[in-house]
Amino acid sequence: MKRTYELGLVLDPNLTDEAQVALVDDAKKLISAAGCEIAKEESWGKRKLAYEINKATEGRYVILYLVAEGDAPSFSELETRLNQNEHVMRYLVIRTDEMIRRALRRGKAHIPAAEPVGLAPAKPAATPVEA
């Protein structure tokens, strides 16, 4: 059974681009060690935070879409490392495959999180246009 997850990271806004790439690469290595593959990575850049975190009003947002085969992977090593890194302001790992399947059963046409992990519904055949 295929399980899908999203890892959302809010990083220190004062990080350089090189430091951000290095931090995300380290997280990717830990994710691969946990038995997941990265389906897609999105870097949203600097965004305003809803509330201050450690006197910062902005953060760098990075979203990783993960796919795991079989049993649930253990993210304990990843979570430990993210907690210890002072450049990680917040993070969240959520399982998304059940929510995506539920939305598809209810007939939702477009689910952005389903496309990167291969759970998007089949597109309907194009209807011929009559002249």
XYZ file of C-alpha atoms in Angstrom:
131
model
C 0.000 0.000 0.000
C 1.301 3.449 -0.941
C 1.336 6.089 1.790
C 1.855 9.762 1.068
C 3.076 12.479 3.387
C 3.796 16.190 3.279
C 6.657 17.735 5.216
C 6.289 21.470 5.721
C 9.293 23.431 6.914
C 9.429 27.041 8.078
C 13.054 28.112 8.102
C 14.930 31.141 9.415
C 14.407 34.059 6.992
C 18.069 35.122 7.396
C 19.376 31.891 5.848
C 21.289 32.209 2.612
C 20.068 30.257 -0.390
C 23.066 27.910 -0.109
C 22.375 27.244 3.573
C 18.714 26.532 2.810
C 19.654 24.063 0.075
C 22.126 22.337 2.421
C 19.541 22.081 5.209
C 16.878 20.675 2.856
C 19.396 18.211 1.373
C 20.186 16.923 4.874
C 16.460 16.462 5.504
C 16.133 14.599 2.180
C 18.916 12.198 3.182
C 17.135 11.430 6.465
C 13.850 10.936 4.596
C 15.504 8.502 2.183
C 17.033 6.640 5.128
C 13.527 6.325 6.612
C 12.383 4.498 3.461
C 10.560 7.295 1.650
C 11.093 8.815 -1.731
C 10.663 12.507 -2.445
C 8.024 12.958 -5.141
C 8.226 16.739 -5.340
C 9.807 19.727 -3.614
C 8.338 23.209 -3.506
C 10.197 26.236 -2.222
C 7.802 29.090 -1.554
C 10.499 31.593 -0.572
C 10.024 34.169 2.165
C 6.483 34.637 3.415
C 4.966 36.643 6.224
C 4.195 34.550 9.298
C 0.736 34.536 10.867
C 2.373 35.263 14.234
C 5.883 36.039 15.445
C 8.244 33.166 16.126
C 11.366 34.116 18.086
C 10.798 37.784 17.148
C 10.759 36.927 13.415
C 7.831 38.044 11.262
C 8.909 36.178 8.100
C 10.015 32.649 7.307
C 11.266 30.614 4.356
C 8.726 27.954 3.446
C 9.683 24.581 1.923
C 7.209 21.752 1.222
C 8.314 18.182 0.470
C 5.863 15.605 -0.900
C 6.851 12.081 0.196
C 5.818 8.596 -0.903
C 6.398 5.428 1.137
C 5.633 1.855 0.156
C 4.321 -0.587 2.742
C 4.395 0.126 6.460
C 4.602 3.591 7.951
C 8.162 4.936 8.024
C 9.743 6.205 11.214
C 10.420 9.932 11.095
C 11.911 10.013 14.614
C 15.499 10.695 13.456
C 14.285 13.441 11.106
C 12.197 15.050 13.845
C 15.110 14.906 16.296
C 17.433 16.627 13.830
C 14.850 19.268 12.918
C 14.243 20.010 16.612
C 17.991 20.431 17.205
C 18.579 22.768 14.253
C 18.278 26.424 15.243
C 17.455 27.451 11.647
C 14.230 25.399 11.634
C 11.499 27.535 13.169
C 8.634 25.053 12.673
C 7.971 21.785 10.855
C 5.035 19.462 10.370
C 4.728 15.981 8.852
C 1.213 14.919 7.879
C -0.115 11.818 6.179
C -2.156 12.818 3.141
C -3.145 9.651 1.273
C -6.323 9.035 3.268
C -7.478 12.643 2.853
C -6.761 12.530 -0.889
C -8.623 9.239 -1.380
C -11.590 10.553 0.628
C -11.729 13.712 -1.505
C -11.508 11.683 -4.730
C -14.382 9.445 -3.591
C -16.480 12.547 -2.957
C -15.851 13.673 -6.520
C -13.470 16.565 -5.989
C -12.060 17.385 -9.409
C -8.697 18.981 -8.615
C -6.486 18.145 -5.652
C -3.053 19.803 -5.923
C -1.377 17.448 -3.416
C -2.513 14.369 -5.381
C -0.634 15.188 -8.568
C 2.966 15.002 -7.282
C 2.391 11.623 -5.636
C 0.480 9.984 -8.471
C -2.989 9.828 -6.890
C -4.646 12.326 -9.233
C -7.860 11.144 -10.899
C -7.776 10.159 -14.523
C -8.499 13.095 -16.773
C -11.694 12.725 -18.788
C -11.335 12.143 -22.503
C -11.531 15.287 -24.573
C -14.884 15.712 -26.270
C -14.766 16.518 -29.960
C -15.722 20.051 -30.859
C -18.407 20.326 -33.474
C -18.113 23.085 -36.054
